[in-house]
């Protein structure tokens, strides 16, 4: 009887972890404001809940990584191509976006440090 309950609980825990990974990758994520660039809007250290569905979520590129521990623990052995799901909304003037720092050259795109900015100009 105890082994059946353990197996059921173990399956439920695994399903919950998989659901959390899918939600973190494609739907919502938490971002901590690390710099004072947006001091007028968001104070340094503030936590933000990011809706990834508002502008096209990106598929993970570095598959071999440990989730929920930041971008520090990963392996570059398996990397997927860069691909985005079609967005629901276009970016417009004045929107606040979080993006990967393009200046860093060492880590893969999805493991670079993130920055927060307001859109000032559009192409």
Short mmCIF file of N, CA, C and O in Angstrom, two decimals:
data_model
loop_
_atom_site.label_atom_id
_atom_site.label_comp_id
_atom_site.label_asym_id
_atom_site.label_seq_id
_atom_site.Cartn_x
_atom_site.Cartn_y
_atom_site.Cartn_z
N UNK A 1 0.83 -1.20 0.00
CA UNK A 1 0.00 0.00 0.00
C UNK A 1 0.87 1.26 0.00
O UNK A 1 0.59 2.20 -0.73
N UNK A 2 1.93 1.27 0.85
CA UNK A 2 2.80 2.45 0.92
C UNK A 2 3.55 2.67 -0.39
O UNK A 2 3.78 3.80 -0.78
N UNK A 3 3.94 1.59 -1.05
CA UNK A 3 4.68 1.74 -2.31
C UNK A 3 3.79 2.32 -3.41
O UNK A 3 4.26 3.08 -4.25
N UNK A 4 2.50 1.96 -3.42
CA UNK A 4 1.58 2.52 -4.41
C UNK A 4 1.39 4.02 -4.18
O UNK A 4 1.42 4.80 -5.13
N UNK A 5 1.22 4.41 -2.93
CA UNK A 5 1.08 5.84 -2.60
C UNK A 5 2.35 6.59 -2.96
O UNK A 5 2.30 7.69 -3.51
N UNK A 6 3.52 6.01 -2.69
CA UNK A 6 4.78 6.65 -3.03
C UNK A 6 4.91 6.83 -4.54
O UNK A 6 5.34 7.88 -5.01
N UNK A 7 4.53 5.81 -5.32
CA UNK A 7 4.61 5.91 -6.78
C UNK A 7 3.67 6.99 -7.32
O UNK A 7 4.04 7.75 -8.20
N UNK A 8 2.47 7.08 -6.76
CA UNK A 8 1.52 8.10 -7.19
C UNK A 8 2.04 9.49 -6.84
O UNK A 8 2.01 10.40 -7.67
N UNK A 9 2.54 9.66 -5.63
CA UNK A 9 3.08 10.96 -5.21
C UNK A 9 4.30 11.34 -6.05
O UNK A 9 4.48 12.51 -6.40
N UNK A 10 5.16 10.36 -6.36
CA UNK A 10 6.34 10.63 -7.17
C UNK A 10 5.94 11.09 -8.57
O UNK A 10 6.51 12.04 -9.11
N UNK A 11 4.94 10.45 -9.17
CA UNK A 11 4.46 10.84 -10.50
C UNK A 11 3.86 12.25 -10.47
O UNK A 11 4.08 13.03 -11.39
N UNK A 12 3.12 12.56 -9.42
CA UNK A 12 2.53 13.89 -9.30
C UNK A 12 3.61 14.95 -9.18
O UNK A 12 3.54 16.00 -9.83
N UNK A 13 4.63 14.67 -8.40
CA UNK A 13 5.73 15.63 -8.23
C UNK A 13 6.46 15.84 -9.56
O UNK A 13 6.77 16.97 -9.93
N UNK A 14 6.72 14.77 -10.30
CA UNK A 14 7.39 14.89 -11.60
C UNK A 14 6.53 15.70 -12.57
O UNK A 14 7.04 16.58 -13.29
N UNK A 15 5.23 15.47 -12.60
CA UNK A 15 4.33 16.23 -13.48
C UNK A 15 4.30 17.71 -13.11
O UNK A 15 4.27 18.57 -13.98
N UNK A 16 4.32 18.00 -11.82
CA UNK A 16 4.33 19.40 -11.37
C UNK A 16 5.62 20.08 -11.80
O UNK A 16 5.60 21.22 -12.28
N UNK A 17 6.76 19.40 -11.67
CA UNK A 17 8.05 19.98 -12.08
C UNK A 17 8.06 20.24 -13.59
O UNK A 17 8.50 21.29 -14.05
N UNK A 18 7.55 19.30 -14.38
CA UNK A 18 7.50 19.48 -15.83
C UNK A 18 6.59 20.66 -16.19
O UNK A 18 6.93 21.49 -17.04
N UNK A 19 5.45 20.76 -15.52
CA UNK A 19 4.54 21.89 -15.78
C UNK A 19 5.20 23.22 -15.42
O UNK A 19 5.07 24.20 -16.16
N UNK A 20 5.92 23.27 -14.30
CA UNK A 20 6.61 24.50 -13.92
C UNK A 20 7.69 24.88 -14.94
O UNK A 20 7.87 26.07 -15.24
N UNK A 21 8.41 23.89 -15.46
CA UNK A 21 9.44 24.18 -16.46
C UNK A 21 8.83 24.74 -17.74
O UNK A 21 9.37 25.68 -18.34
N UNK A 22 7.70 24.18 -18.16
CA UNK A 22 7.04 24.68 -19.37
C UNK A 22 6.52 26.10 -19.15
O UNK A 22 6.69 26.97 -20.00
N UNK A 23 5.92 26.34 -17.99
CA UNK A 23 5.43 27.69 -17.68
C UNK A 23 6.57 28.69 -17.62
O UNK A 23 6.48 29.78 -18.17
N UNK A 24 7.70 28.31 -17.00
CA UNK A 24 8.85 29.22 -16.90
C UNK A 24 9.47 29.49 -18.27
O UNK A 24 9.90 30.59 -18.55
N UNK A 25 9.49 28.49 -19.14
CA UNK A 25 10.12 28.65 -20.45
C UNK A 25 9.27 29.46 -21.41
O UNK A 25 9.80 30.23 -22.21
N UNK A 26 7.94 29.32 -21.36
CA UNK A 26 7.10 29.89 -22.40
C UNK A 26 6.06 30.90 -21.94
O UNK A 26 5.57 31.67 -22.76
N UNK A 27 5.68 30.91 -20.66
CA UNK A 27 4.56 31.75 -20.25
C UNK A 27 4.99 32.88 -19.32
O UNK A 27 4.85 34.06 -19.67
N UNK A 28 5.49 32.58 -18.15
CA UNK A 28 5.87 33.59 -17.17
C UNK A 28 7.27 33.33 -16.66
O UNK A 28 7.75 32.20 -16.65
N UNK A 29 7.93 34.39 -16.22
CA UNK A 29 9.23 34.27 -15.56
C UNK A 29 9.33 35.40 -14.54
O UNK A 29 8.59 36.38 -14.61
N UNK A 30 10.24 35.26 -13.62
CA UNK A 30 10.47 36.30 -12.60
C UNK A 30 11.79 36.97 -12.92
O UNK A 30 12.78 36.31 -13.21
N UNK A 31 11.81 38.28 -12.86
CA UNK A 31 13.01 39.07 -13.15
C UNK A 31 13.27 40.00 -11.98
O UNK A 31 12.36 40.66 -11.49
N UNK A 32 14.52 40.07 -11.55
CA UNK A 32 14.92 40.99 -10.48
C UNK A 32 15.68 42.14 -11.12
O UNK A 32 16.65 41.92 -11.85
N UNK A 33 15.26 43.37 -10.85
CA UNK A 33 15.91 44.56 -11.40
C UNK A 33 17.27 44.70 -10.70
O UNK A 33 17.33 44.90 -9.50
N UNK A 34 18.35 44.57 -11.50
CA UNK A 34 19.70 44.58 -10.93
C UNK A 34 20.40 45.93 -11.01
O UNK A 34 21.37 46.17 -10.32
N UNK A 35 19.94 46.80 -11.87
CA UNK A 35 20.63 48.07 -12.05
C UNK A 35 19.67 49.23 -11.81
O UNK A 35 18.46 49.05 -11.67
N UNK A 36 20.22 50.41 -11.77
CA UNK A 36 19.40 51.59 -11.52
C UNK A 36 19.04 52.32 -12.83
O UNK A 36 18.71 53.50 -12.80
N UNK A 37 19.11 51.64 -13.98
CA UNK A 37 18.81 52.26 -15.26
C UNK A 37 17.36 52.74 -15.34
O UNK A 37 17.07 53.74 -15.95
N UNK A 38 16.45 52.01 -14.72
CA UNK A 38 15.02 52.34 -14.78
C UNK A 38 14.54 52.84 -13.42
O UNK A 38 13.44 52.55 -12.99
N UNK A 39 15.37 53.61 -12.74
CA UNK A 39 15.09 54.05 -11.37
C UNK A 39 13.77 54.80 -11.24
O UNK A 39 13.09 54.68 -10.23
N UNK A 40 13.37 55.55 -12.27
CA UNK A 40 12.10 56.28 -12.18
C UNK A 40 10.90 55.35 -12.18
O UNK A 40 9.88 55.63 -11.57
N UNK A 41 11.01 54.21 -12.87
CA UNK A 41 9.89 53.28 -12.99
C UNK A 41 9.99 52.13 -11.99
O UNK A 41 9.03 51.82 -11.30
N UNK A 42 11.15 51.48 -11.93
CA UNK A 42 11.36 50.32 -11.06
C UNK A 42 12.61 50.52 -10.23
O UNK A 42 13.69 50.76 -10.77
N UNK A 43 12.49 50.39 -8.93
CA UNK A 43 13.64 50.52 -8.03
C UNK A 43 14.53 49.29 -8.14
O UNK A 43 14.08 48.20 -8.46
N UNK A 44 15.81 49.47 -7.84
CA UNK A 44 16.76 48.37 -7.88
C UNK A 44 16.38 47.33 -6.82
O UNK A 44 16.06 47.66 -5.70
N UNK A 45 16.37 46.05 -7.21
CA UNK A 45 16.01 44.97 -6.31
C UNK A 45 14.56 44.54 -6.40
O UNK A 45 14.16 43.55 -5.80
N UNK A 46 13.74 45.28 -7.15
CA UNK A 46 12.32 44.94 -7.28
C UNK A 46 12.15 43.68 -8.13
O UNK A 46 12.85 43.48 -9.11
N UNK A 47 11.20 42.82 -7.75
CA UNK A 47 10.90 41.62 -8.51
C UNK A 47 9.73 41.90 -9.46
O UNK A 47 8.73 42.48 -9.06
N UNK A 48 9.88 41.47 -10.72
CA UNK A 48 8.85 41.66 -11.73
C UNK A 48 8.40 40.31 -12.26
O UNK A 48 9.22 39.41 -12.46
N UNK A 49 7.12 40.18 -12.51
CA UNK A 49 6.59 38.98 -13.16
C UNK A 49 6.46 39.30 -14.65
O UNK A 49 5.74 40.20 -15.05
N UNK A 50 7.19 38.56 -15.48
CA UNK A 50 7.28 38.83 -16.90
C UNK A 50 6.32 37.92 -17.66
O UNK A 50 6.34 36.70 -17.48
N UNK A 51 5.49 38.50 -18.51
CA UNK A 51 4.59 37.75 -19.37
C UNK A 51 5.29 37.54 -20.71
O UNK A 51 5.42 38.46 -21.51
N UNK A 52 5.74 36.32 -20.96
CA UNK A 52 6.47 36.03 -22.19
C UNK A 52 5.55 35.90 -23.40
O UNK A 52 6.01 35.97 -24.53
N UNK A 53 4.27 35.70 -23.18
CA UNK A 53 3.34 35.54 -24.29
C UNK A 53 3.00 36.87 -24.96
O UNK A 53 2.48 36.88 -26.06
N UNK A 54 3.30 37.98 -24.30
CA UNK A 54 2.92 39.27 -24.89
C UNK A 54 3.72 39.60 -26.13
O UNK A 54 3.25 40.26 -27.03
N UNK A 55 4.98 39.17 -26.18
CA UNK A 55 5.79 39.38 -27.39
C UNK A 55 6.37 38.06 -27.84
O UNK A 55 6.57 37.77 -27.87
N UNK A 56 6.40 37.27 -28.34
CA UNK A 56 6.85 35.99 -28.82
C UNK A 56 7.93 35.31 -27.95
O UNK A 56 9.07 35.75 -27.95
N UNK A 57 7.54 34.28 -27.23
CA UNK A 57 8.53 33.57 -26.41
C UNK A 57 9.54 32.82 -27.27
O UNK A 57 9.23 32.37 -28.36
N UNK A 58 10.75 32.70 -26.77
CA UNK A 58 11.84 32.02 -27.47
C UNK A 58 12.01 30.62 -26.89
O UNK A 58 11.93 30.41 -25.69
N UNK A 59 12.23 29.66 -27.77
CA UNK A 59 12.52 28.31 -27.30
C UNK A 59 13.88 28.30 -26.62
O UNK A 59 14.78 29.04 -27.04
N UNK A 60 14.07 27.47 -25.59
CA UNK A 60 15.40 27.39 -24.97
C UNK A 60 16.44 26.90 -25.98
O UNK A 60 16.17 26.01 -26.77
N UNK A 61 17.61 27.49 -25.93
CA UNK A 61 18.69 27.12 -26.85
C UNK A 61 19.61 26.11 -26.18
O UNK A 61 19.94 25.09 -26.75
N UNK A 62 20.02 26.40 -24.96
CA UNK A 62 20.89 25.51 -24.20
C UNK A 62 20.01 24.56 -23.41
O UNK A 62 19.45 24.93 -22.39
N UNK A 63 19.91 23.33 -23.88
CA UNK A 63 18.98 22.37 -23.29
C UNK A 63 19.52 21.79 -21.98
O UNK A 63 18.78 21.56 -21.04
N UNK A 64 20.81 21.56 -21.91
CA UNK A 64 21.41 20.96 -20.72
C UNK A 64 21.75 22.03 -19.70
O UNK A 64 22.87 22.53 -19.64
N UNK A 65 20.76 22.41 -18.91
CA UNK A 65 20.98 23.39 -17.86
C UNK A 65 20.08 23.05 -16.69
O UNK A 65 19.08 22.35 -16.84
N UNK A 66 20.44 23.55 -15.53
CA UNK A 66 19.65 23.31 -14.33
C UNK A 66 18.73 24.52 -14.15
O UNK A 66 19.20 25.63 -13.93
N UNK A 67 17.42 24.30 -14.26
CA UNK A 67 16.48 25.44 -14.15
C UNK A 67 16.36 25.94 -12.72
O UNK A 67 16.72 25.26 -11.77
N UNK A 68 15.84 27.16 -12.59
CA UNK A 68 15.56 27.82 -11.31
C UNK A 68 16.83 28.21 -10.55
O UNK A 68 16.75 28.58 -9.40
N UNK A 69 18.02 28.09 -11.14
CA UNK A 69 19.27 28.49 -10.50
C UNK A 69 19.98 29.57 -11.29
O UNK A 69 21.19 29.70 -11.25
N UNK A 70 19.24 30.33 -12.04
CA UNK A 70 19.83 31.38 -12.85
C UNK A 70 20.47 30.81 -14.10
O UNK A 70 20.16 29.69 -14.53
N UNK A 71 21.37 31.55 -14.68
CA UNK A 71 22.01 31.13 -15.93
C UNK A 71 23.44 30.69 -15.72
O UNK A 71 24.26 30.79 -16.60
N UNK A 72 23.75 30.19 -14.54
CA UNK A 72 25.13 29.87 -14.22
C UNK A 72 25.51 28.41 -14.47
O UNK A 72 26.64 28.11 -14.77
N UNK A 73 24.56 27.47 -14.35
CA UNK A 73 24.88 26.05 -14.45
C UNK A 73 24.28 25.50 -15.75
O UNK A 73 23.08 25.29 -15.84
N UNK A 74 25.14 25.29 -16.75
CA UNK A 74 24.68 24.77 -18.03
C UNK A 74 25.84 24.12 -18.78
O UNK A 74 27.00 24.31 -18.43
N UNK A 75 25.50 23.34 -19.80
CA UNK A 75 26.48 22.72 -20.67
C UNK A 75 26.14 23.07 -22.11
O UNK A 75 24.97 23.08 -22.49
N UNK A 76 27.15 23.31 -22.92
CA UNK A 76 26.95 23.68 -24.32
C UNK A 76 27.04 22.47 -25.26
O UNK A 76 27.15 22.65 -26.47
N UNK A 77 26.96 21.24 -24.72
CA UNK A 77 27.06 20.05 -25.57
C UNK A 77 25.92 19.95 -26.57
O UNK A 77 26.13 19.60 -27.73
N UNK A 78 24.68 20.25 -26.12
CA UNK A 78 23.52 20.20 -27.01
C UNK A 78 22.90 21.59 -27.06
O UNK A 78 22.52 22.14 -26.02
N UNK A 79 22.84 22.18 -28.25
CA UNK A 79 22.22 23.49 -28.43
C UNK A 79 21.24 23.43 -29.59
O UNK A 79 21.56 22.90 -30.65
N UNK A 80 20.06 23.96 -29.36
CA UNK A 80 19.03 24.01 -30.39
C UNK A 80 19.16 25.30 -31.18
O UNK A 80 19.74 26.28 -30.69
N UNK A 81 18.64 25.36 -32.40
CA UNK A 81 18.69 26.61 -33.15
C UNK A 81 17.78 27.67 -32.53
O UNK A 81 16.85 27.36 -31.79
N UNK A 82 18.04 28.92 -32.86
CA UNK A 82 17.24 30.04 -32.37
C UNK A 82 15.88 30.01 -33.04
O UNK A 82 15.79 30.04 -34.27
N UNK A 83 14.81 29.94 -32.23
CA UNK A 83 13.46 29.90 -32.79
C UNK A 83 12.50 30.59 -31.83
O UNK A 83 12.56 30.37 -30.63
N UNK A 84 11.61 31.42 -32.37
CA UNK A 84 10.59 32.09 -31.58
C UNK A 84 9.21 31.68 -32.05
O UNK A 84 8.98 31.47 -33.22
N UNK A 85 8.28 31.63 -31.09
CA UNK A 85 6.88 31.38 -31.40
C UNK A 85 6.30 32.72 -31.85
O UNK A 85 6.65 33.77 -31.32
N UNK A 86 5.41 32.70 -32.81
CA UNK A 86 4.81 33.94 -33.32
C UNK A 86 4.20 34.74 -32.17
O UNK A 86 3.48 34.21 -31.34
N UNK A 87 4.50 36.03 -32.14
CA UNK A 87 4.05 36.88 -31.06
C UNK A 87 2.60 37.28 -31.16
O UNK A 87 2.00 37.28 -32.22
N UNK A 88 2.04 37.64 -30.03
CA UNK A 88 0.66 38.07 -29.98
C UNK A 88 0.54 39.58 -30.13
O UNK A 88 -0.50 40.10 -30.48
N UNK A 89 1.61 40.31 -29.86
CA UNK A 89 1.56 41.76 -29.86
C UNK A 89 2.88 42.31 -30.38
O UNK A 89 3.93 41.77 -30.09
N UNK A 90 2.81 43.37 -31.15
CA UNK A 90 4.02 44.03 -31.61
C UNK A 90 4.53 44.96 -30.52
O UNK A 90 3.76 45.49 -29.73
N UNK A 91 5.82 45.18 -30.51
CA UNK A 91 6.41 46.11 -29.55
C UNK A 91 6.14 47.52 -30.05
O UNK A 91 6.29 47.82 -31.23
N UNK A 92 5.76 48.40 -29.14
CA UNK A 92 5.49 49.78 -29.53
C UNK A 92 6.30 50.74 -28.66
O UNK A 92 6.92 50.34 -27.68
N UNK A 93 6.29 52.00 -29.05
CA UNK A 93 7.04 53.04 -28.36
C UNK A 93 6.59 53.13 -26.89
O UNK A 93 5.42 53.17 -26.60
N UNK A 94 7.56 53.14 -25.97
CA UNK A 94 7.26 53.29 -24.55
C UNK A 94 7.11 51.98 -23.80
O UNK A 94 7.02 51.99 -22.58
N UNK A 95 7.08 50.83 -24.50
CA UNK A 95 6.99 49.54 -23.82
C UNK A 95 8.28 49.25 -23.06
O UNK A 95 9.36 49.67 -23.46
N UNK A 96 8.16 48.50 -21.98
CA UNK A 96 9.32 48.07 -21.22
C UNK A 96 9.61 46.64 -21.61
O UNK A 96 8.74 45.79 -21.59
N UNK A 97 10.87 46.37 -21.99
CA UNK A 97 11.27 45.04 -22.44
C UNK A 97 12.47 44.55 -21.63
O UNK A 97 13.26 45.35 -21.13
N UNK A 98 12.56 43.24 -21.52
CA UNK A 98 13.72 42.60 -20.91
C UNK A 98 14.37 41.76 -22.00
O UNK A 98 13.70 40.99 -22.70
N UNK A 99 15.68 41.92 -22.18
CA UNK A 99 16.39 41.25 -23.26
C UNK A 99 17.74 40.77 -22.78
O UNK A 99 18.24 41.21 -21.75
N UNK A 100 18.34 39.86 -23.54
CA UNK A 100 19.68 39.37 -23.23
C UNK A 100 20.71 40.38 -23.71
O UNK A 100 20.59 40.91 -24.81
N UNK A 101 21.72 40.64 -22.88
CA UNK A 101 22.74 41.63 -23.18
C UNK A 101 23.52 41.22 -24.43
O UNK A 101 24.23 40.22 -24.42
N UNK A 102 23.43 41.98 -25.53
CA UNK A 102 24.12 41.58 -26.76
C UNK A 102 25.63 41.81 -26.71
O UNK A 102 26.35 41.30 -27.56
N UNK A 103 26.14 42.53 -25.72
CA UNK A 103 27.57 42.84 -25.65
C UNK A 103 28.39 41.63 -25.20
O UNK A 103 29.53 41.47 -25.60
N UNK A 104 27.81 40.76 -24.36
CA UNK A 104 28.53 39.58 -23.89
C UNK A 104 28.79 38.64 -25.06
O UNK A 104 27.91 38.40 -25.89
N UNK A 105 29.99 38.06 -25.13
CA UNK A 105 30.34 37.21 -26.26
C UNK A 105 30.50 35.74 -25.87
O UNK A 105 30.41 34.88 -26.72
N UNK A 106 30.75 35.42 -24.61
CA UNK A 106 31.06 34.05 -24.22
C UNK A 106 29.85 33.13 -24.13
O UNK A 106 29.84 32.09 -24.77
N UNK A 107 28.83 33.43 -23.32
CA UNK A 107 27.75 32.44 -23.16
C UNK A 107 26.80 32.41 -24.35
O UNK A 107 26.77 33.33 -25.16
N UNK A 108 26.01 31.32 -24.47
CA UNK A 108 24.97 31.27 -25.51
C UNK A 108 23.92 32.37 -25.27
O UNK A 108 23.85 32.93 -24.18
N UNK A 109 23.09 32.64 -26.25
CA UNK A 109 22.13 33.75 -26.18
C UNK A 109 21.23 33.65 -24.97
O UNK A 109 21.02 34.63 -24.27
N UNK A 110 20.70 32.47 -24.69
CA UNK A 110 19.75 32.35 -23.59
C UNK A 110 20.41 32.33 -22.21
O UNK A 110 19.72 32.35 -21.20
N UNK A 111 21.73 32.33 -22.14
CA UNK A 111 22.43 32.34 -20.86
C UNK A 111 23.14 33.66 -20.57
O UNK A 111 23.83 33.80 -19.57
N UNK A 112 23.00 34.63 -21.46
CA UNK A 112 23.58 35.94 -21.21
C UNK A 112 22.79 36.68 -20.15
O UNK A 112 21.62 36.38 -19.92
N UNK A 113 23.41 37.65 -19.51
CA UNK A 113 22.72 38.45 -18.50
C UNK A 113 21.59 39.23 -19.15
O UNK A 113 21.68 39.64 -20.30
N UNK A 114 20.52 39.43 -18.40
CA UNK A 114 19.37 40.17 -18.94
C UNK A 114 19.43 41.63 -18.53
O UNK A 114 19.97 41.98 -17.48
N UNK A 115 18.87 42.46 -19.38
CA UNK A 115 18.79 43.91 -19.13
C UNK A 115 17.35 44.34 -19.30
O UNK A 115 16.58 43.70 -20.00
N UNK A 116 16.99 45.44 -18.67
CA UNK A 116 15.65 46.00 -18.78
C UNK A 116 15.77 47.40 -19.36
O UNK A 116 16.64 48.16 -18.99
N UNK A 117 14.89 47.71 -20.32
CA UNK A 117 14.91 49.02 -20.97
C UNK A 117 13.52 49.38 -21.46
O UNK A 117 12.66 48.53 -21.59
N UNK A 118 13.35 50.65 -21.74
CA UNK A 118 12.13 51.15 -22.34
C UNK A 118 12.40 51.39 -23.82
O UNK A 118 13.45 51.89 -24.20
N UNK A 119 11.45 51.02 -24.67
CA UNK A 119 11.60 51.22 -26.11
C UNK A 119 11.46 52.71 -26.43
O UNK A 119 10.45 53.35 -26.14
N UNK A 120 12.52 53.29 -27.00
CA UNK A 120 12.52 54.71 -27.35
C UNK A 120 12.34 54.94 -28.83
O UNK A 120 11.78 55.94 -29.26
N UNK A 121 12.84 54.01 -29.64
CA UNK A 121 12.74 54.19 -31.10
C UNK A 121 12.45 52.83 -31.74
O UNK A 121 12.80 51.79 -31.20
N UNK A 122 11.80 52.86 -32.86
CA UNK A 122 11.48 51.66 -33.63
C UNK A 122 12.06 51.79 -35.02
O UNK A 122 12.25 52.90 -35.52
N UNK A 123 12.38 50.66 -35.69
CA UNK A 123 12.93 50.74 -37.04
C UNK A 123 11.90 51.26 -38.04
O UNK A 123 10.71 51.17 -37.85
#
